[in-house]
Each structure stands twice: as C-alpha cells, then as structure tokens.
Coordinates of N, CA and C in Angstrom, one line a residue:
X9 N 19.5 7.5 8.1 CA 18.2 8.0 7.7 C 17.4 6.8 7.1
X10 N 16.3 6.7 7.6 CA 15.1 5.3 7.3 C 14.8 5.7 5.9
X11 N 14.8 4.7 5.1 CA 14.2 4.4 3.3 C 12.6 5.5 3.6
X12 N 12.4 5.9 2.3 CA 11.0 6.7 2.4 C 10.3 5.7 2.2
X13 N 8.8 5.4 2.5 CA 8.3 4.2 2.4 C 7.5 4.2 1.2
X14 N 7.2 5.6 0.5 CA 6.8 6.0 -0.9 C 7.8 5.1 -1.9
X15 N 8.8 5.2 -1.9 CA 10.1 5.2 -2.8 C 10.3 3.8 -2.7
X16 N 10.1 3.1 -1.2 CA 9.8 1.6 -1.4 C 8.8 0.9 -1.8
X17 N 7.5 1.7 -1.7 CA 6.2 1.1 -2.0 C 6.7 0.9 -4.0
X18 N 7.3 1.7 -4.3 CA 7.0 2.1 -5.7 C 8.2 0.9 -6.6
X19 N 9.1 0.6 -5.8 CA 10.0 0.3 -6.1 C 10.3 -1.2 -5.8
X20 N 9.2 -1.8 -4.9 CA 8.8 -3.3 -5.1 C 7.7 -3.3 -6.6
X21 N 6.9 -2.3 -6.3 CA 5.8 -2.1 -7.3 C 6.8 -2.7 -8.8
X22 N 7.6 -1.8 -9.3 CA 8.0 -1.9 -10.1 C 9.0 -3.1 -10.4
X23 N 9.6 -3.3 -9.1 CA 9.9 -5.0 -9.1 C 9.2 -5.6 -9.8
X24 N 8.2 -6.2 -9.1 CA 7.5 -7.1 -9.2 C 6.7 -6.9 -11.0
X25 N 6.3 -5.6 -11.1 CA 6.0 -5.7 -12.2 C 7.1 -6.1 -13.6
X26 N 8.4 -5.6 -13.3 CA 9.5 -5.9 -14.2 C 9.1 -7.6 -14.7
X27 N 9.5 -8.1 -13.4 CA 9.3 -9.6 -13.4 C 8.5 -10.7 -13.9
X28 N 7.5 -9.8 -14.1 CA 6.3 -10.2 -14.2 C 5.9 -10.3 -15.9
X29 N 6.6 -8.8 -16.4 CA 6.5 -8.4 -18.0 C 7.7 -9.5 -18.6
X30 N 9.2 -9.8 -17.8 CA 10.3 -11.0 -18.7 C 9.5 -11.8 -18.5
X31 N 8.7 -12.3 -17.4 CA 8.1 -13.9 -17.5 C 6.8 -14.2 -18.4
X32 N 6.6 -13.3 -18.8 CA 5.1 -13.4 -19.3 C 5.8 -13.3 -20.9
X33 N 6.9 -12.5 -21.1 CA 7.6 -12.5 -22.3 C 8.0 -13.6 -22.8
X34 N 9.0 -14.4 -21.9 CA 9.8 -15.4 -21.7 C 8.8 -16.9 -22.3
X35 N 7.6 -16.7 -21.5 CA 6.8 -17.9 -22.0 C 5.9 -18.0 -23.0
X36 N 5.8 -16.9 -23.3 CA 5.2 -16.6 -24.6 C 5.9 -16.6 -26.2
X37 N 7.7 -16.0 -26.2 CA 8.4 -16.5 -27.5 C 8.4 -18.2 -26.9
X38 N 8.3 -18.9 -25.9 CA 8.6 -20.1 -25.4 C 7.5 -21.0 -26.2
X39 N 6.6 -20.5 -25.8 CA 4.9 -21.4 -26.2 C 4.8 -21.3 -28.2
X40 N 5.2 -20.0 -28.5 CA 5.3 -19.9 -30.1 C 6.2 -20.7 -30.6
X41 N 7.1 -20.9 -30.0 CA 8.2 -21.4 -30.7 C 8.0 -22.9 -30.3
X42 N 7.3 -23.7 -29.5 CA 7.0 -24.7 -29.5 C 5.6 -24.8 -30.0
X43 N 4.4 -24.1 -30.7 CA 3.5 -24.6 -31.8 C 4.0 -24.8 -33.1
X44 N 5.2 -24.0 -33.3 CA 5.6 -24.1 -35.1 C 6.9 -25.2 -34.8
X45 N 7.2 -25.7 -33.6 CA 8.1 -26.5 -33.6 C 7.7 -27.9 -33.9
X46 N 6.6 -27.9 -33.0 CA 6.1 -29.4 -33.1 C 4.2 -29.7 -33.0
X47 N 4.1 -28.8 -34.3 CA 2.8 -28.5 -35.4 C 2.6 -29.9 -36.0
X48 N 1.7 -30.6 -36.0 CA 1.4 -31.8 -36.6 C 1.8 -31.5 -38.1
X49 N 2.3 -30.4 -39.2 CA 2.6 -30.1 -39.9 C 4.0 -31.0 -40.4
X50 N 4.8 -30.8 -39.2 CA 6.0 -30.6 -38.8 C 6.5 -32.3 -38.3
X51 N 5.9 -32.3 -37.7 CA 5.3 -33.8 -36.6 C 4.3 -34.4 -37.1
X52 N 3.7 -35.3 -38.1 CA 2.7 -36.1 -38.8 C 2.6 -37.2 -37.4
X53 N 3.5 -37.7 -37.1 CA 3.3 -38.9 -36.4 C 4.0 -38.3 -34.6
X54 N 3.0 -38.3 -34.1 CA 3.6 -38.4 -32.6 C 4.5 -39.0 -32.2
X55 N 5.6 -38.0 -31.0 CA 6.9 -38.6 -30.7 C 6.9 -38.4 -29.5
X56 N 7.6 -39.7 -28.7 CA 7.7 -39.6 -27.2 C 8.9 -38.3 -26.8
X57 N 8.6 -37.4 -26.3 CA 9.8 -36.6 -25.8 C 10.5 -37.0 -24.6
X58 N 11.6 -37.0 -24.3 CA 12.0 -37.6 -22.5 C 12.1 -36.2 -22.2
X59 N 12.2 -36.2 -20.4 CA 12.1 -35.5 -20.0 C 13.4 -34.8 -19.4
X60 N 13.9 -33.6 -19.1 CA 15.2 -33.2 -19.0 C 15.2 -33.0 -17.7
X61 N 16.0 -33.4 -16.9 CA 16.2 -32.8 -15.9 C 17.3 -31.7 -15.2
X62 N 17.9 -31.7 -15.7 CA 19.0 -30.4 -15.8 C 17.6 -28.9 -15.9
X63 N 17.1 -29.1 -17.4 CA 16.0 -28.0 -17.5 C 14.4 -27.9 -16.3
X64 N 14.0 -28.8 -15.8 CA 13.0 -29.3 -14.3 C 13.8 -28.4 -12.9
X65 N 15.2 -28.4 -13.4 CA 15.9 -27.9 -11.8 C 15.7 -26.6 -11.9
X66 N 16.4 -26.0 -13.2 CA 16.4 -25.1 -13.7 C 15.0 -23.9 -13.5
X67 N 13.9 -24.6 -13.9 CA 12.7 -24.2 -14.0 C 11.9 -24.0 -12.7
X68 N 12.7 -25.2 -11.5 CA 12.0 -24.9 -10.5 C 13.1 -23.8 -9.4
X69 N 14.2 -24.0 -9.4 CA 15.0 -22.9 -8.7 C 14.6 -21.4 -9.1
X70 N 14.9 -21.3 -10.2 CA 14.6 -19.5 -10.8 C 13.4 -19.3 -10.1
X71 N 12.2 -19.7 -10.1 CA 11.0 -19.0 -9.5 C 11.3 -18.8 -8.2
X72 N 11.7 -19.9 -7.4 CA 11.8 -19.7 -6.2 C 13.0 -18.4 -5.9
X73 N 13.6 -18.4 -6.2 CA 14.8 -16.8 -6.3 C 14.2 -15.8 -6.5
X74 N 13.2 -15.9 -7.5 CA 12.4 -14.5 -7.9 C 11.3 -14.3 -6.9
X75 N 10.6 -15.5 -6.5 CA 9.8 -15.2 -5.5 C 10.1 -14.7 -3.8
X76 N 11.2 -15.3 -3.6 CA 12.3 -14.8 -2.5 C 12.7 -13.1 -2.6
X77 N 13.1 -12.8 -3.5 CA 13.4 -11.6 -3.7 C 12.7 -10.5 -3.5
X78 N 11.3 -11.2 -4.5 CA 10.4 -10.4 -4.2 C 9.6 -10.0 -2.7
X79 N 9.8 -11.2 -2.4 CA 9.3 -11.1 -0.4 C 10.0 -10.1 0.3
X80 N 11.5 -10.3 0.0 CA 12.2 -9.7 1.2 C 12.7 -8.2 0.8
X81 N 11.6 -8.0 -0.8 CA 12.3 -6.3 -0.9 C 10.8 -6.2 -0.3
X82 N 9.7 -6.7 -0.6 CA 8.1 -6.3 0.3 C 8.3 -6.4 1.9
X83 N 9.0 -7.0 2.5 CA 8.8 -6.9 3.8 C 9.6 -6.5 4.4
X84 N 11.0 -5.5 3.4 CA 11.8 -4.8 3.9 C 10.6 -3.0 4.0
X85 N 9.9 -3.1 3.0 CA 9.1 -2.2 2.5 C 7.8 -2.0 4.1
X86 N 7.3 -3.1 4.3 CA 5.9 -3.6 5.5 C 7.1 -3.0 7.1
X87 N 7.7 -4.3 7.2 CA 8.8 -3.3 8.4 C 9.0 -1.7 9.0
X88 N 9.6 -1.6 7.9 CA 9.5 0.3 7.7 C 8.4 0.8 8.5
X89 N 7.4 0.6 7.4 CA 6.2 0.9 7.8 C 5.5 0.5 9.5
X90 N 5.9 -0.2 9.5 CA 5.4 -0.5 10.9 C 6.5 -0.4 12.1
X91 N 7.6 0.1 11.9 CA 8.7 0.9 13.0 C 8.4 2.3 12.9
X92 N 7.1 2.4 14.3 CA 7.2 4.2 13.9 C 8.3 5.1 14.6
X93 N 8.7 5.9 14.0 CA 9.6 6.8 15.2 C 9.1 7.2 16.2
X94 N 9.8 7.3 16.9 CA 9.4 7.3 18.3 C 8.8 8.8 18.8
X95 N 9.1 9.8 18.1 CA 8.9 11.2 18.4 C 7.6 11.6 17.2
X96 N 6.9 10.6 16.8 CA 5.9 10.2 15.6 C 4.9 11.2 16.3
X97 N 3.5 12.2 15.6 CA 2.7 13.1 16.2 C 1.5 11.6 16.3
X98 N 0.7 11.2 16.5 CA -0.4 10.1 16.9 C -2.2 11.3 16.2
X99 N -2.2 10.5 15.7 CA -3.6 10.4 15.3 C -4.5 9.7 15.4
X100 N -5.7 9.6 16.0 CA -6.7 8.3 16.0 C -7.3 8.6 15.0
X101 N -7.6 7.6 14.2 CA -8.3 7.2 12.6 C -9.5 6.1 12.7
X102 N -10.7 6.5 13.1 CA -12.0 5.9 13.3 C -13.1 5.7 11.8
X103 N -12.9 4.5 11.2 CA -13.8 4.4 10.5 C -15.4 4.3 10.8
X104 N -16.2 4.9 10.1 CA -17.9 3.7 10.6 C -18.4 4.6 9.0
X105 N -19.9 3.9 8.9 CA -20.3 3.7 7.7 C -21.1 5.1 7.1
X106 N -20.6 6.2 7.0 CA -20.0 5.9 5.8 C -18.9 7.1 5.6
X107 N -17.9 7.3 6.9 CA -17.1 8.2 7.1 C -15.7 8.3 7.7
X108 N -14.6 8.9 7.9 CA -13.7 9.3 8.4 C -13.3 10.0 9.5
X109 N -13.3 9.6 11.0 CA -13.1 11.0 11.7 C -11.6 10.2 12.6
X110 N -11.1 11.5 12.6 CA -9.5 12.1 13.0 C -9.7 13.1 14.4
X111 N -8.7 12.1 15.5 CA -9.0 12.9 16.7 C -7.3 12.9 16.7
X112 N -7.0 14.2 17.4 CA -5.6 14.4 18.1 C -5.6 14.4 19.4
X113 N -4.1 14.7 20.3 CA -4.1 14.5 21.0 C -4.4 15.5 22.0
X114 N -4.9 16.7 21.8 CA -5.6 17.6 22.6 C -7.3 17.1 22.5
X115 N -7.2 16.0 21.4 CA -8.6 15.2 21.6 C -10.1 16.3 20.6
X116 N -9.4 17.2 19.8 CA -10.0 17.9 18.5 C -10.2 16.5 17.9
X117 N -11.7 17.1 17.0 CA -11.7 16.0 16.3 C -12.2 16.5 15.1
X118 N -11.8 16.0 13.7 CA -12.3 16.5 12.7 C -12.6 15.7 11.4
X119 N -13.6 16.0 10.6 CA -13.8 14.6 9.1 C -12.7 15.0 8.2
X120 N -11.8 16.0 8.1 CA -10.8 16.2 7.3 C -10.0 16.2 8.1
X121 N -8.5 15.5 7.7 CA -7.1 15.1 8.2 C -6.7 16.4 7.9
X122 N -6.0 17.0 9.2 CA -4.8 18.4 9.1 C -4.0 17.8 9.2
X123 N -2.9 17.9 8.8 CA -1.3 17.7 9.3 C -0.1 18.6 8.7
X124 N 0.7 18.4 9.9 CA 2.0 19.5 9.6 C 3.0 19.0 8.5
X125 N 3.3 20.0 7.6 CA 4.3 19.7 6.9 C 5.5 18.9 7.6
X126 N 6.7 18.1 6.8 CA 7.2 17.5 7.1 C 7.4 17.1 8.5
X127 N 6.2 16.0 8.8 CA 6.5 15.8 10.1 C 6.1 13.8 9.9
X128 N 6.7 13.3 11.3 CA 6.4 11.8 11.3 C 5.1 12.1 11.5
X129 N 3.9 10.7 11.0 CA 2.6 10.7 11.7 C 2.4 9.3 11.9
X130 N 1.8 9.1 13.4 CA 1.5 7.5 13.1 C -0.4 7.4 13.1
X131 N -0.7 6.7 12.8 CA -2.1 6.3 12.6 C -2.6 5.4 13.4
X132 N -3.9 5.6 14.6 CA -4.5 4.2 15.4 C -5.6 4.0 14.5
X133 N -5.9 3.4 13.8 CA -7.0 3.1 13.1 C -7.5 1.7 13.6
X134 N -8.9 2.2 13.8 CA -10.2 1.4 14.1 C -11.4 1.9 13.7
X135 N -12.4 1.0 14.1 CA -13.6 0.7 13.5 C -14.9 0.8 14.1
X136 N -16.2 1.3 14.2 CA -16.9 1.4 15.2 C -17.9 0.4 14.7
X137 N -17.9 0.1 13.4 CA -19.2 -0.2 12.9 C -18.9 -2.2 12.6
X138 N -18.3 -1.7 11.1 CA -18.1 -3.1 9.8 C -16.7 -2.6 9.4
X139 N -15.7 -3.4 8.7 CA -14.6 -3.6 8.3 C -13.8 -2.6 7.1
X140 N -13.3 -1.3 7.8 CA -12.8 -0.4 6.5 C -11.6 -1.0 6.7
X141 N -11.1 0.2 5.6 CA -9.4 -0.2 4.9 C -9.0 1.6 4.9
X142 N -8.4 1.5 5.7 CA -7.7 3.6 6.0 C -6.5 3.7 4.3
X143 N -6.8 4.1 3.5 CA -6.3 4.2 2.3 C -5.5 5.5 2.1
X144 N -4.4 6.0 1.7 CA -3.5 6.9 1.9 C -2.9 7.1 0.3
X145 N -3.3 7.2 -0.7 CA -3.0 6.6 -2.2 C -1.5 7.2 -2.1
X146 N -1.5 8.9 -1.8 CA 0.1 9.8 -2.3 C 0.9 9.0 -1.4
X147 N 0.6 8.5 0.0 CA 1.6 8.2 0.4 C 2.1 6.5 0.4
X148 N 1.1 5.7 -0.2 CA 1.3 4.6 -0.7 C 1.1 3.6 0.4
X149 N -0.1 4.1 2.0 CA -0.3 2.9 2.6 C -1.8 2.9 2.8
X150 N -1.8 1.8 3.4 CA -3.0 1.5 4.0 C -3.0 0.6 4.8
X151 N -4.3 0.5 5.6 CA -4.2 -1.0 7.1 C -5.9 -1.3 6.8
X152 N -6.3 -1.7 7.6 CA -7.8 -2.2 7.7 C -8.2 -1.3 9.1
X153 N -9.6 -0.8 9.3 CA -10.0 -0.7 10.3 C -10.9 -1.6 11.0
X154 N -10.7 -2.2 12.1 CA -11.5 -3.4 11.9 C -11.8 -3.2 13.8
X155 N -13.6 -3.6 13.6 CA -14.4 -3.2 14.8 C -13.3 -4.2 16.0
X156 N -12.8 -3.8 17.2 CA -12.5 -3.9 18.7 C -10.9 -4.5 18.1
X157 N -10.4 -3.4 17.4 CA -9.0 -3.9 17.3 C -8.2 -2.2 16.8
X158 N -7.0 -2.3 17.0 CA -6.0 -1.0 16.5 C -5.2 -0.8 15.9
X159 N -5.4 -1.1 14.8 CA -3.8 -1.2 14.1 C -3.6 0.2 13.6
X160 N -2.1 -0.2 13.0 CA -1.7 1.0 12.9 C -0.1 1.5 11.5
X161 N 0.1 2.6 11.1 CA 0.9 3.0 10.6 C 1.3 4.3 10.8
X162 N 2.3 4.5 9.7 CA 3.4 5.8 9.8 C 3.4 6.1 8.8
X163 N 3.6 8.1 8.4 CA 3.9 8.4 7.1 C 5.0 9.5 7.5
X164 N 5.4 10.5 6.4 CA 6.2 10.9 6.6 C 5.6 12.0 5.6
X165 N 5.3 13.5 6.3 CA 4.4 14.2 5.0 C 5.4 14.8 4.5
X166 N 4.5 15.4 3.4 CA 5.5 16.3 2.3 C 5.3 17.8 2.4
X167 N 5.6 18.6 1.6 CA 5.2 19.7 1.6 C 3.7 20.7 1.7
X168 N 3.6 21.4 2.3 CA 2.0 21.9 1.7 C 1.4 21.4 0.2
X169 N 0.2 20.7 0.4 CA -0.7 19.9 -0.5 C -2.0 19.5 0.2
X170 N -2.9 19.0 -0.6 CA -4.1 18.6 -0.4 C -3.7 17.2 -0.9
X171 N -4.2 16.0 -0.5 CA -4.3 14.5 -1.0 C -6.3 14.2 -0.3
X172 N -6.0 12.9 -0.3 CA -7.3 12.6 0.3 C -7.4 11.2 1.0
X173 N -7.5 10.9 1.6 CA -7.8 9.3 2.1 C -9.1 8.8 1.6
X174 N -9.0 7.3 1.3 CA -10.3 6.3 1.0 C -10.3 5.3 1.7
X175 N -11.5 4.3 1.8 CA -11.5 3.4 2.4 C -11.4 2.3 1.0
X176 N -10.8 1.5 1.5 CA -10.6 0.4 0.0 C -10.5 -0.9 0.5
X177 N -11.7 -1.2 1.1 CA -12.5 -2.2 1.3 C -13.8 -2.1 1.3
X178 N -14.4 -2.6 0.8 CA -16.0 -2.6 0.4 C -16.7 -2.6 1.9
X179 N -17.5 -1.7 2.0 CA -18.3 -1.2 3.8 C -19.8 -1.5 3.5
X180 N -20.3 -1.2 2.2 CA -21.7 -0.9 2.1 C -22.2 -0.4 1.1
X181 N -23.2 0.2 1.4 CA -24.0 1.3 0.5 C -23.2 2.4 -0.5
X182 N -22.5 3.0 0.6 CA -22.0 4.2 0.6 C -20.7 4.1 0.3
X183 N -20.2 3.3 0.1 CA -18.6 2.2 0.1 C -17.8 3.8 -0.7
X184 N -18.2 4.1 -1.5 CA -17.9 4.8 -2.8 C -17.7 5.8 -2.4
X185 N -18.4 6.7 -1.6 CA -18.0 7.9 -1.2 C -17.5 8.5 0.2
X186 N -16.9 6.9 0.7 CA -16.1 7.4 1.7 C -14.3 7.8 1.6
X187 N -14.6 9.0 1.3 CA -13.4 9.9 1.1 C -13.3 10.7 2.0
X188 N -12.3 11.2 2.4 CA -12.0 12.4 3.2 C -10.8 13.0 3.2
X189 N -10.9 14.5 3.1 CA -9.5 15.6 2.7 C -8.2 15.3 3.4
X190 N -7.4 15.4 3.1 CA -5.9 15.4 3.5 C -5.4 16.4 2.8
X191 N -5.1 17.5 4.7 CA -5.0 19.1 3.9 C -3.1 18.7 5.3
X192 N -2.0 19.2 4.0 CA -0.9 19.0 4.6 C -0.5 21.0 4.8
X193 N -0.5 21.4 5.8 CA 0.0 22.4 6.2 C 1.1 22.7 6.3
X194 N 1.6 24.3 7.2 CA 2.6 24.2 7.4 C 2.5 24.6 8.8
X195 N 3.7 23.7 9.9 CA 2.7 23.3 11.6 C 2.9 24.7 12.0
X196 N 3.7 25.6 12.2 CA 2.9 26.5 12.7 C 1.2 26.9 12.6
X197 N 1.2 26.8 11.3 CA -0.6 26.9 10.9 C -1.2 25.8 11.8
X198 N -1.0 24.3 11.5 CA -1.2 23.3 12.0 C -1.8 23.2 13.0
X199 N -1.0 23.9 14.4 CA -0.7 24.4 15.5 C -2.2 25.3 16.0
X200 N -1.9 26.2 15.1 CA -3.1 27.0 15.3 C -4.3 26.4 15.2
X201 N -4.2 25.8 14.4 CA -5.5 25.0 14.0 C -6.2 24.3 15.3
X202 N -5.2 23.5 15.2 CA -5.1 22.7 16.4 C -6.2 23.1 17.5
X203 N -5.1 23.8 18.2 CA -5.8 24.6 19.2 C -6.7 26.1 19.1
X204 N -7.4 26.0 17.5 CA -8.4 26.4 17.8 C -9.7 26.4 18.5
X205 N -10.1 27.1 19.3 CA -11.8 27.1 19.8 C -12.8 27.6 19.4
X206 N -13.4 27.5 18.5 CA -14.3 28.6 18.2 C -14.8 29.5 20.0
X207 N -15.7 30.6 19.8 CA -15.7 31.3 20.7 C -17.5 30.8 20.6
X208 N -18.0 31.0 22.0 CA -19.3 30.5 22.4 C -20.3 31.5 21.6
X209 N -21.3 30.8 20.7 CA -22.1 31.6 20.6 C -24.0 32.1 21.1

C-alpha cells in the first residue's frame, strides 16, 4: 500500500519545521552566550581568536545531513504524488481568469469538482489564459496551470465532505476569488451525477 500523500505532505512539513525551531534555538543560546562572553566589559582589550577546525567541519557537515534529509523525505513525498495509479478516474482541470472548470470523461463539464468517495483521481491541469496554480489545501497538493502545457497530479479522496480548490498564484484582478467547490460524494451518487442530462426544455 503507497504512503498517503496527506500524511507525507504533513510530515516533511513538520520535519522541516522541527529543524528549523533546534536551529534557530541552537544559534540563539549560541549568539547570547557569546555577547556576555566576550562583552568589552569582559574583554577591555581585543583578542585574536584562532580559528578551529575540528568545529568549521563540524559546522559545515551537520547542515548538509539536515539538508539531505530534508530533500529526500520531500521527494520521496513529490514522487508519490506524481506515480498515478494506473486505474486513477482522470479529470481535466482548466484554469482562465477568473475560474475553474472540470471536465470528465463522458466530457460533462462543471465549475464545481464532484468526486467519488474513496477513489484514485488524477488531475490534467492547464491553462487557457495567464499562469494559475490548481490548489487542493485538505488534500495538501497543488501544480501550476500554465497556458499550452499539462501537468498533472493524484489524490486519494476521503469520505463524503465538501473542501474547495484555489488558485495560489497571483492571475489578476480577480486572483482572490478564484475558488471553486469540492463536493466528495458517495460514487454511486457520483455516478448519477455524472451521467446526468437535464431533459430538453
């Protein structure tokens, strides 16, 4: 069974943040303890310090470890995301200015995202206009939509819920209120939906 990609998004997140709060700790009792160490109070007359090198190796390996780390739990995280399953349902995800529209593969199209409870989805997202960003906050992705190109992702839905998609790159005018519903069903409903027709009036 593949990592959830929620559970990885959250869990480099909080990597990197861990890391981020000892280092910022670390150099901070570091910097205090070197003004009251060598305070002209303390120190009247300036002194040459030499330089250590044991502590230089020191100082330069650990980052690179932490920085390493951090890459390859992120792009164990990006991977995921971009190996769709192969039995994935396909969505096209068309940005332009200042909206969202969702076509399936009976080629329905709608400004609010349906999708079936627990199922794979992958995403073609593109662009008709200027340069969005397909934003997914509950499920923790996003890609860019970008005019004469297709890229693309995978989610994995959850239970009946409502979320919402945003665009989270700056488009325009209207940048701000390009939102759109993400209504997660259950696929029998889905289904129906689906291949609803309204009847001719």
């Amino acid at each position: 069974m593949r990592p959830n990609i929620v559970d990885q998004v959250d869990q480099t997140f909080w990597l990197i943040t861990g890391i981020s709060i000892f280092l910022l700790a670390l150099i901070t009792v570091a910097m205090i303890y070197f003004v009251f160490k060598y305070s002209k109070k303390r120190h009247p007359v300036a002194e040459n310090i030499e330089g250590n090198t044991t502590l230089e190796i020191v100082w330069t390996i650990i980052p690179v470890i932490l920085v390493l780390i951090m890459f390859f739990v992120s792009w164990s995280g990006f991977k995921n995301m971009r190996d769709v399953p192969k039995d994935a349902m396909v969505v096209t995800v068309t940005g332009q200015m200042w909206k969202w529209t969702f076509e399936y593969d009976n080629k329905k199209k709608s400004d609010t995202l349906f999708l079936p409870a627990n199922k794979d989805v992958k995403f073609e997202i593109k662009s008709v206009d200027v340069n969005h960003s397909f934003y997914l906050p509950a499920f923790r992705t996003k890609e860019d939509a970008i005019p004469g190109r297709v890229n693309h992702y995978w989610i994995r839905t959850n239970e009946p819920a409502v979320y919402y998609a945003a665009c989270a790159e700056y488009c325009g005018l209207n940048h701000s209120y390009m939102y759109a519903p993400v209504i997660v069903i259950p696929e029998k409903k889905f289904i129906e939906w689906k291949n609803y027709t309204p009847p001719d009036t």
